[in-house]
C-alpha cells in the first residue's frame, strides 16, 4: 500500500510515541517521491532533533527546512542507497 510522505511520517511518528518503532525501514518509489525527505524527518524524530515548526510573531506558519540526508548520518544512523 502506498502512502504519501506526510501520512507515512504520521504512522511512523505514532509508532515511535507508542514505543513500537521498527529497527529498520526500506523506502522505495519513483525519483522525487519524498523518500529522502521522509528519511530525514524520521532521523530527526528518533534523534530528538525534530524541528518545532509552529507560527511566527505575525501568525504565519514557520517553514521548517529538512537538512540533507547525508548530513544526518551518524554512528547510529546509516543511510544505504542502491548502486547504480
PDB file of N, CA and C in Angstrom:
ATOM      1  N   UNK A   1       0.843  -1.170   0.000  1.00  0.00           N
ATOM      2  CA  UNK A   1       0.000   0.000   0.000  1.00  0.00           C
ATOM      3  C   UNK A   1       0.890   1.235   0.000  1.00  0.00           C
ATOM      4  N   UNK A   2       0.589   2.157  -0.860  1.00  0.00           N
ATOM      5  CA  UNK A   2       1.386   3.385  -0.972  1.00  0.00           C
ATOM      6  C   UNK A   2       0.811   4.476  -0.070  1.00  0.00           C
ATOM      7  N   UNK A   3       1.701   5.224   0.561  1.00  0.00           N
ATOM      8  CA  UNK A   3       1.317   6.347   1.416  1.00  0.00           C
ATOM      9  C   UNK A   3       2.050   7.596   0.956  1.00  0.00           C
ATOM     10  N   UNK A   4       1.437   8.737   1.211  1.00  0.00           N
ATOM     11  CA  UNK A   4       2.137   9.994   0.963  1.00  0.00           C
ATOM     12  C   UNK A   4       3.232  10.145   2.015  1.00  0.00           C
ATOM     13  N   UNK A   5       4.159  11.043   1.755  1.00  0.00           N
ATOM     14  CA  UNK A   5       5.239  11.283   2.710  1.00  0.00           C
ATOM     15  C   UNK A   5       4.684  11.692   4.072  1.00  0.00           C
ATOM     16  N   UNK A   6       3.706  12.587   4.080  1.00  0.00           N
ATOM     17  CA  UNK A   6       3.142  13.063   5.348  1.00  0.00           C
ATOM     18  C   UNK A   6       2.409  11.958   6.097  1.00  0.00           C
ATOM     19  N   UNK A   7       1.648  11.131   5.380  1.00  0.00           N
ATOM     20  CA  UNK A   7       0.911  10.041   6.033  1.00  0.00           C
ATOM     21  C   UNK A   7       1.882   8.993   6.586  1.00  0.00           C
ATOM     22  N   UNK A   8       2.911   8.673   5.823  1.00  0.00           N
ATOM     23  CA  UNK A   8       3.909   7.716   6.302  1.00  0.00           C
ATOM     24  C   UNK A   8       4.583   8.244   7.562  1.00  0.00           C
ATOM     25  N   UNK A   9       4.905   9.551   7.590  1.00  0.00           N
ATOM     26  CA  UNK A   9       5.531  10.131   8.775  1.00  0.00           C
ATOM     27  C   UNK A   9       4.581  10.089   9.967  1.00  0.00           C
ATOM     28  N   UNK A  10       3.294  10.344   9.744  1.00  0.00           N
ATOM     29  CA  UNK A  10       2.311  10.267  10.834  1.00  0.00           C
ATOM     30  C   UNK A  10       2.291   8.869  11.440  1.00  0.00           C
ATOM     31  N   UNK A  11       2.266   7.843  10.598  1.00  0.00           N
ATOM     32  CA  UNK A  11       2.221   6.462  11.083  1.00  0.00           C
ATOM     33  C   UNK A  11       3.492   6.093  11.848  1.00  0.00           C
ATOM     34  N   UNK A  12       4.643   6.471  11.314  1.00  0.00           N
ATOM     35  CA  UNK A  12       5.908   6.149  11.973  1.00  0.00           C
ATOM     36  C   UNK A  12       6.060   6.939  13.267  1.00  0.00           C
ATOM     37  N   UNK A  13       5.644   8.194  13.256  1.00  0.00           N
ATOM     38  CA  UNK A  13       5.697   9.026  14.464  1.00  0.00           C
ATOM     39  C   UNK A  13       4.799   8.451  15.554  1.00  0.00           C
ATOM     40  N   UNK A  14       3.635   7.971  15.161  1.00  0.00           N
ATOM     41  CA  UNK A  14       2.706   7.362  16.112  1.00  0.00           C
ATOM     42  C   UNK A  14       3.312   6.095  16.728  1.00  0.00           C
ATOM     43  N   UNK A  15       3.949   5.278  15.899  1.00  0.00           N
ATOM     44  CA  UNK A  15       4.608   4.069  16.409  1.00  0.00           C
ATOM     45  C   UNK A  15       5.736   4.440  17.365  1.00  0.00           C
ATOM     46  N   UNK A  16       6.464   5.503  17.058  1.00  0.00           N
ATOM     47  CA  UNK A  16       7.554   5.965  17.922  1.00  0.00           C
ATOM     48  C   UNK A  16       7.009   6.390  19.282  1.00  0.00           C
ATOM     49  N   UNK A  17       5.905   7.111  19.291  1.00  0.00           N
ATOM     50  CA  UNK A  17       5.299   7.567  20.555  1.00  0.00           C
ATOM     51  C   UNK A  17       4.838   6.393  21.411  1.00  0.00           C
ATOM     52  N   UNK A  18       4.410   5.306  20.765  1.00  0.00           N
ATOM     53  CA  UNK A  18       3.941   4.126  21.493  1.00  0.00           C
ATOM     54  C   UNK A  18       5.076   3.168  21.846  1.00  0.00           C
ATOM     55  N   UNK A  19       6.301   3.499  21.442  1.00  0.00           N
ATOM     56  CA  UNK A  19       7.431   2.609  21.708  1.00  0.00           C
ATOM     57  C   UNK A  19       7.424   1.372  20.834  1.00  0.00           C
ATOM     58  N   UNK A  20       6.847   1.463  19.646  1.00  0.00           N
ATOM     59  CA  UNK A  20       6.713   0.315  18.752  1.00  0.00           C
ATOM     60  C   UNK A  20       7.413   0.546  17.416  1.00  0.00           C
ATOM     61  N   UNK A  21       8.493   1.307  17.426  1.00  0.00           N
ATOM     62  CA  UNK A  21       9.197   1.646  16.196  1.00  0.00           C
ATOM     63  C   UNK A  21      10.064   0.478  15.734  1.00  0.00           C
ATOM     64  N   UNK A  22      10.014   0.176  14.448  1.00  0.00           N
ATOM     65  CA  UNK A  22      10.828  -0.901  13.879  1.00  0.00           C
ATOM     66  C   UNK A  22      12.306  -0.525  13.911  1.00  0.00           C
ATOM     67  N   UNK A  23      13.172  -1.520  13.826  1.00  0.00           N
ATOM     68  CA  UNK A  23      14.616  -1.250  13.883  1.00  0.00           C
ATOM     69  C   UNK A  23      15.171  -0.776  12.543  1.00  0.00           C
ATOM     70  N   UNK A  24      14.413  -0.949  11.457  1.00  0.00           N
ATOM     71  CA  UNK A  24      14.877  -0.518  10.135  1.00  0.00           C
ATOM     72  C   UNK A  24      13.675  -0.274   9.233  1.00  0.00           C
ATOM     73  N   UNK A  25      13.878   0.561   8.229  1.00  0.00           N
ATOM     74  CA  UNK A  25      12.834   0.843   7.243  1.00  0.00           C
ATOM     75  C   UNK A  25      13.445   0.773   5.852  1.00  0.00           C
ATOM     76  N   UNK A  26      12.657   0.322   4.890  1.00  0.00           N
ATOM     77  CA  UNK A  26      13.060   0.293   3.491  1.00  0.00           C
ATOM     78  C   UNK A  26      12.021   1.077   2.708  1.00  0.00           C
ATOM     79  N   UNK A  27      12.453   2.175   2.106  1.00  0.00           N
ATOM     80  CA  UNK A  27      11.545   3.006   1.318  1.00  0.00           C
ATOM     81  C   UNK A  27      11.856   2.817  -0.154  1.00  0.00           C
ATOM     82  N   UNK A  28      10.817   2.663  -0.946  1.00  0.00           N
ATOM     83  CA  UNK A  28      11.002   2.566  -2.391  1.00  0.00           C
ATOM     84  C   UNK A  28       9.972   3.456  -3.068  1.00  0.00           C
ATOM     85  N   UNK A  29      10.279   3.846  -4.272  1.00  0.00           N
ATOM     86  CA  UNK A  29       9.366   4.696  -5.025  1.00  0.00           C
ATOM     87  C   UNK A  29      10.107   5.436  -6.111  1.00  0.00           C
ATOM     88  N   UNK A  30       9.344   6.152  -6.889  1.00  0.00           N
ATOM     89  CA  UNK A  30       9.904   6.904  -8.009  1.00  0.00           C
ATOM     90  C   UNK A  30      10.791   8.042  -7.519  1.00  0.00           C
ATOM     91  N   UNK A  31      11.685   8.472  -8.381  1.00  0.00           N
ATOM     92  CA  UNK A  31      12.552   9.616  -8.082  1.00  0.00           C
ATOM     93  C   UNK A  31      11.678  10.833  -7.786  1.00  0.00           C
ATOM     94  N   UNK A  32      11.976  11.517  -6.682  1.00  0.00           N
ATOM     95  CA  UNK A  32      11.215  12.712  -6.320  1.00  0.00           C
ATOM     96  C   UNK A  32       9.937  12.439  -5.550  1.00  0.00           C
ATOM     97  N   UNK A  33       9.753  11.205  -5.081  1.00  0.00           N
ATOM     98  CA  UNK A  33       8.512  10.866  -4.373  1.00  0.00           C
ATOM     99  C   UNK A  33       8.550  11.197  -2.888  1.00  0.00           C
ATOM    100  N   UNK A  34       9.690  11.698  -2.376  1.00  0.00           N
ATOM    101  CA  UNK A  34       9.764  12.109  -0.982  1.00  0.00           C
ATOM    102  C   UNK A  34      10.478  11.145  -0.057  1.00  0.00           C
ATOM    103  N   UNK A  35      11.136  10.144  -0.615  1.00  0.00           N
ATOM    104  CA  UNK A  35      11.817   9.142   0.211  1.00  0.00           C
ATOM    105  C   UNK A  35      12.911   9.760   1.076  1.00  0.00           C
ATOM    106  N   UNK A  36      13.745  10.604   0.474  1.00  0.00           N
ATOM    107  CA  UNK A  36      14.848  11.201   1.238  1.00  0.00           C
ATOM    108  C   UNK A  36      14.339  12.158   2.304  1.00  0.00           C
ATOM    109  N   UNK A  37      13.346  12.956   1.980  1.00  0.00           N
ATOM    110  CA  UNK A  37      12.803  13.897   2.963  1.00  0.00           C
ATOM    111  C   UNK A  37      12.146  13.143   4.118  1.00  0.00           C
ATOM    112  N   UNK A  38      11.407  12.082   3.810  1.00  0.00           N
ATOM    113  CA  UNK A  38      10.792  11.262   4.850  1.00  0.00           C
ATOM    114  C   UNK A  38      11.867  10.650   5.744  1.00  0.00           C
ATOM    115  N   UNK A  39      12.919  10.132   5.136  1.00  0.00           N
ATOM    116  CA  UNK A  39      14.014   9.541   5.912  1.00  0.00           C
ATOM    117  C   UNK A  39      14.651  10.566   6.836  1.00  0.00           C
ATOM    118  N   UNK A  40      14.891  11.770   6.322  1.00  0.00           N
ATOM    119  CA  UNK A  40      15.495  12.829   7.141  1.00  0.00           C
ATOM    120  C   UNK A  40      14.579  13.210   8.298  1.00  0.00           C
ATOM    121  N   UNK A  41      13.278  13.278   8.051  1.00  0.00           N
ATOM    122  CA  UNK A  41      12.324  13.614   9.119  1.00  0.00           C
ATOM    123  C   UNK A  41      12.316  12.540  10.202  1.00  0.00           C
ATOM    124  N   UNK A  42      12.407  11.274   9.802  1.00  0.00           N
ATOM    125  CA  UNK A  42      12.415  10.175  10.774  1.00  0.00           C
ATOM    126  C   UNK A  42      13.706  10.199  11.590  1.00  0.00           C
ATOM    127  N   UNK A  43      14.833  10.465  10.941  1.00  0.00           N
ATOM    128  CA  UNK A  43      16.104  10.558  11.668  1.00  0.00           C
ATOM    129  C   UNK A  43      16.018  11.656  12.716  1.00  0.00           C
ATOM    130  N   UNK A  44      15.464  12.807  12.346  1.00  0.00           N
ATOM    131  CA  UNK A  44      15.320  13.901  13.303  1.00  0.00           C
ATOM    132  C   UNK A  44      14.393  13.498  14.447  1.00  0.00           C
ATOM    133  N   UNK A  45      13.342  12.756  14.141  1.00  0.00           N
ATOM    134  CA  UNK A  45      12.394  12.314  15.165  1.00  0.00           C
ATOM    135  C   UNK A  45      13.069  11.415  16.195  1.00  0.00           C
ATOM    136  N   UNK A  46      13.779  10.395  15.727  1.00  0.00           N
ATOM    137  CA  UNK A  46      14.364   9.431  16.662  1.00  0.00           C
ATOM    138  C   UNK A  46      15.609   9.963  17.363  1.00  0.00           C
ATOM    139  N   UNK A  47      16.266  10.963  16.778  1.00  0.00           N
ATOM    140  CA  UNK A  47      17.459  11.521  17.413  1.00  0.00           C
ATOM    141  C   UNK A  47      17.127  12.681  18.348  1.00  0.00           C
ATOM    142  N   UNK A  48      15.853  13.028  18.450  1.00  0.00           N
ATOM    143  CA  UNK A  48      15.440  14.112  19.341  1.00  0.00           C
ATOM    144  C   UNK A  48      15.712  15.493  18.788  1.00  0.00           C
ATOM    145  N   UNK A  49      15.951  15.586  17.487  1.00  0.00           N
ATOM    146  CA  UNK A  49      16.246  16.876  16.866  1.00  0.00           C
ATOM    147  C   UNK A  49      15.117  17.325  15.944  1.00  0.00           C
ATOM    148  N   UNK A  50      13.917  16.829  16.188  1.00  0.00           N
ATOM    149  CA  UNK A  50      12.786  17.194  15.336  1.00  0.00           C
ATOM    150  C   UNK A  50      12.514  18.685  15.433  1.00  0.00           C
ATOM    151  N   UNK A  51      12.274  19.283  14.294  1.00  0.00           N
ATOM    152  CA  UNK A  51      12.017  20.725  14.246  1.00  0.00           C
ATOM    153  C   UNK A  51      10.644  21.033  14.824  1.00  0.00           C
ATOM    154  N   UNK A  52      10.526  22.188  15.463  1.00  0.00           N
ATOM    155  CA  UNK A  52       9.302  22.553  16.156  1.00  0.00           C
ATOM    156  C   UNK A  52       8.204  23.047  15.224  1.00  0.00           C
ATOM    157  N   UNK A  53       8.550  23.829  14.212  1.00  0.00           N
ATOM    158  CA  UNK A  53       7.525  24.387  13.340  1.00  0.00           C
ATOM    159  C   UNK A  53       6.742  25.453  14.068  1.00  0.00           C
ATOM    160  N   UNK A  54       5.431  25.451  13.947  1.00  0.00           N
ATOM    161  CA  UNK A  54       4.596  26.415  14.645  1.00  0.00           C
ATOM    162  C   UNK A  54       4.361  27.668  13.830  1.00  0.00           C
ATOM    163  N   UNK A  55       4.169  28.797  14.533  1.00  0.00           N
ATOM    164  CA  UNK A  55       3.838  30.057  13.876  1.00  0.00           C
ATOM    165  C   UNK A  55       4.781  31.155  14.344  1.00  0.00           C
ATOM    166  N   UNK A  56       5.025  32.139  13.466  1.00  0.00           N
ATOM    167  CA  UNK A  56       5.880  33.261  13.843  1.00  0.00           C
ATOM    168  C   UNK A  56       5.058  34.336  14.555  1.00  0.00           C
ATOM    169  N   UNK A  57       5.673  35.470  14.846  1.00  0.00           N
ATOM    170  CA  UNK A  57       5.004  36.548  15.583  1.00  0.00           C
ATOM    171  C   UNK A  57       3.797  37.121  14.853  1.00  0.00           C
ATOM    172  N   UNK A  58       3.764  36.950  13.540  1.00  0.00           N
ATOM    173  CA  UNK A  58       2.673  37.506  12.748  1.00  0.00           C
ATOM    174  C   UNK A  58       1.617  36.463  12.404  1.00  0.00           C
ATOM    175  N   UNK A  59       1.720  35.284  13.006  1.00  0.00           N
ATOM    176  CA  UNK A  59       0.740  34.228  12.781  1.00  0.00           C
ATOM    177  C   UNK A  59       0.965  33.423  11.520  1.00  0.00           C
ATOM    178  N   UNK A  60       2.098  33.651  10.865  1.00  0.00           N
ATOM    179  CA  UNK A  60       2.413  32.897   9.653  1.00  0.00           C
ATOM    180  C   UNK A  60       3.084  31.577  10.039  1.00  0.00           C
ATOM    181  N   UNK A  61       2.758  30.493   9.336  1.00  0.00           N
ATOM    182  CA  UNK A  61       3.404  29.219   9.663  1.00  0.00           C
ATOM    183  C   UNK A  61       4.907  29.272   9.398  1.00  0.00           C
ATOM    184  N   UNK A  62       5.668  28.688  10.309  1.00  0.00           N
ATOM    185  CA  UNK A  62       7.118  28.615  10.159  1.00  0.00           C
ATOM    186  C   UNK A  62       7.439  27.410   9.283  1.00  0.00           C
ATOM    187  N   UNK A  63       8.125  27.656   8.191  1.00  0.00           N
ATOM    188  CA  UNK A  63       8.520  26.576   7.291  1.00  0.00           C
ATOM    189  C   UNK A  63       9.836  25.998   7.803  1.00  0.00           C
ATOM    190  N   UNK A  64       9.799  24.732   8.138  1.00  0.00           N
ATOM    191  CA  UNK A  64      10.974  24.062   8.688  1.00  0.00           C
ATOM    192  C   UNK A  64      11.723  23.383   7.553  1.00  0.00           C
ATOM    193  N   UNK A  65      12.985  23.736   7.400  1.00  0.00           N
ATOM    194  CA  UNK A  65      13.821  23.124   6.370  1.00  0.00           C
ATOM    195  C   UNK A  65      14.399  21.816   6.901  1.00  0.00           C
ATOM    196  N   UNK A  66      14.262  20.763   6.128  1.00  0.00           N
ATOM    197  CA  UNK A  66      14.843  19.476   6.494  1.00  0.00           C
ATOM    198  C   UNK A  66      16.259  19.418   5.937  1.00  0.00           C
ATOM    199  N   UNK A  67      17.254  19.146   6.791  1.00  0.00           N
ATOM    200  CA  UNK A  67      18.634  19.102   6.297  1.00  0.00           C
ATOM    201  C   UNK A  67      18.838  17.936   5.333  1.00  0.00           C
ATOM    202  N   UNK A  68      19.881  18.012   4.505  1.00  0.00           N
ATOM    203  CA  UNK A  68      20.179  16.905   3.599  1.00  0.00           C
ATOM    204  C   UNK A  68      20.389  15.605   4.370  1.00  0.00           C
ATOM    205  N   UNK A  69      19.963  14.528   3.781  1.00  0.00           N
ATOM    206  CA  UNK A  69      20.024  13.216   4.424  1.00  0.00           C
ATOM    207  C   UNK A  69      21.450  12.840   4.826  1.00  0.00           C
ATOM    208  N   UNK A  70      22.413  13.121   3.975  1.00  0.00           N
ATOM    209  CA  UNK A  70      23.803  12.758   4.282  1.00  0.00           C
ATOM    210  C   UNK A  70      24.337  13.493   5.507  1.00  0.00           C
ATOM    211  N   UNK A  71      23.837  14.685   5.785  1.00  0.00           N
ATOM    212  CA  UNK A  71      24.280  15.444   6.962  1.00  0.00           C
ATOM    213  C   UNK A  71      23.776  14.836   8.266  1.00  0.00           C
ATOM    214  N   UNK A  72      22.764  13.977   8.201  1.00  0.00           N
ATOM    215  CA  UNK A  72      22.167  13.392   9.401  1.00  0.00           C
ATOM    216  C   UNK A  72      22.758  12.034   9.757  1.00  0.00           C
ATOM    217  N   UNK A  73      23.571  11.483   8.869  1.00  0.00           N
ATOM    218  CA  UNK A  73      24.167  10.173   9.131  1.00  0.00           C
ATOM    219  C   UNK A  73      25.146  10.276  10.298  1.00  0.00           C
ATOM    220  N   UNK A  74      25.123   9.270  11.174  1.00  0.00           N
ATOM    221  CA  UNK A  74      25.990   9.272  12.354  1.00  0.00           C
ATOM    222  C   UNK A  74      26.334   7.833  12.716  1.00  0.00           C
ATOM    223  N   UNK A  75      26.885   7.649  13.901  1.00  0.00           N
ATOM    224  CA  UNK A  75      27.242   6.314  14.350  1.00  0.00           C
ATOM    225  C   UNK A  75      26.048   5.377  14.461  1.00  0.00           C
ATOM    226  N   UNK A  76      24.895   5.919  14.796  1.00  0.00           N
ATOM    227  CA  UNK A  76      23.688   5.112  14.962  1.00  0.00           C
ATOM    228  C   UNK A  76      22.790   5.135  13.730  1.00  0.00           C
ATOM    229  N   UNK A  77      23.032   6.046  12.823  1.00  0.00           N
ATOM    230  CA  UNK A  77      22.189   6.212  11.641  1.00  0.00           C
ATOM    231  C   UNK A  77      23.006   5.884  10.400  1.00  0.00           C
ATOM    232  N   UNK A  78      22.546   4.916   9.628  1.00  0.00           N
ATOM    233  CA  UNK A  78      23.242   4.518   8.402  1.00  0.00           C
ATOM    234  C   UNK A  78      22.284   4.675   7.233  1.00  0.00           C
ATOM    235  N   UNK A  79      22.675   5.456   6.245  1.00  0.00           N
ATOM    236  CA  UNK A  79      21.880   5.650   5.038  1.00  0.00           C
ATOM    237  C   UNK A  79      22.450   4.744   3.956  1.00  0.00           C
ATOM    238  N   UNK A  80      21.611   3.895   3.396  1.00  0.00           N
ATOM    239  CA  UNK A  80      22.033   2.964   2.352  1.00  0.00           C
ATOM    240  C   UNK A  80      21.245   3.289   1.094  1.00  0.00           C
ATOM    241  N   UNK A  81      21.963   3.468  -0.005  1.00  0.00           N
ATOM    242  CA  UNK A  81      21.328   3.774  -1.287  1.00  0.00           C
ATOM    243  C   UNK A  81      21.668   2.666  -2.283  1.00  0.00           C
ATOM    244  N   UNK A  82      20.794   2.466  -3.270  1.00  0.00           N
ATOM    245  CA  UNK A  82      21.098   1.438  -4.272  1.00  0.00           C
ATOM    246  C   UNK A  82      22.294   1.842  -5.127  1.00  0.00           C
ATOM    247  N   UNK A  83      23.030   0.853  -5.584  1.00  0.00           N
ATOM    248  CA  UNK A  83      24.139   1.114  -6.505  1.00  0.00           C
ATOM    249  C   UNK A  83      23.570   1.319  -7.897  1.00  0.00           C
ATOM    250  N   UNK A  84      24.162   2.224  -8.609  1.00  0.00           N
ATOM    251  CA  UNK A  84      23.699   2.492  -9.980  1.00  0.00           C
ATOM    252  C   UNK A  84      24.688   1.961 -10.974  1.00  0.00           C
TER     253      UNK A  84
END
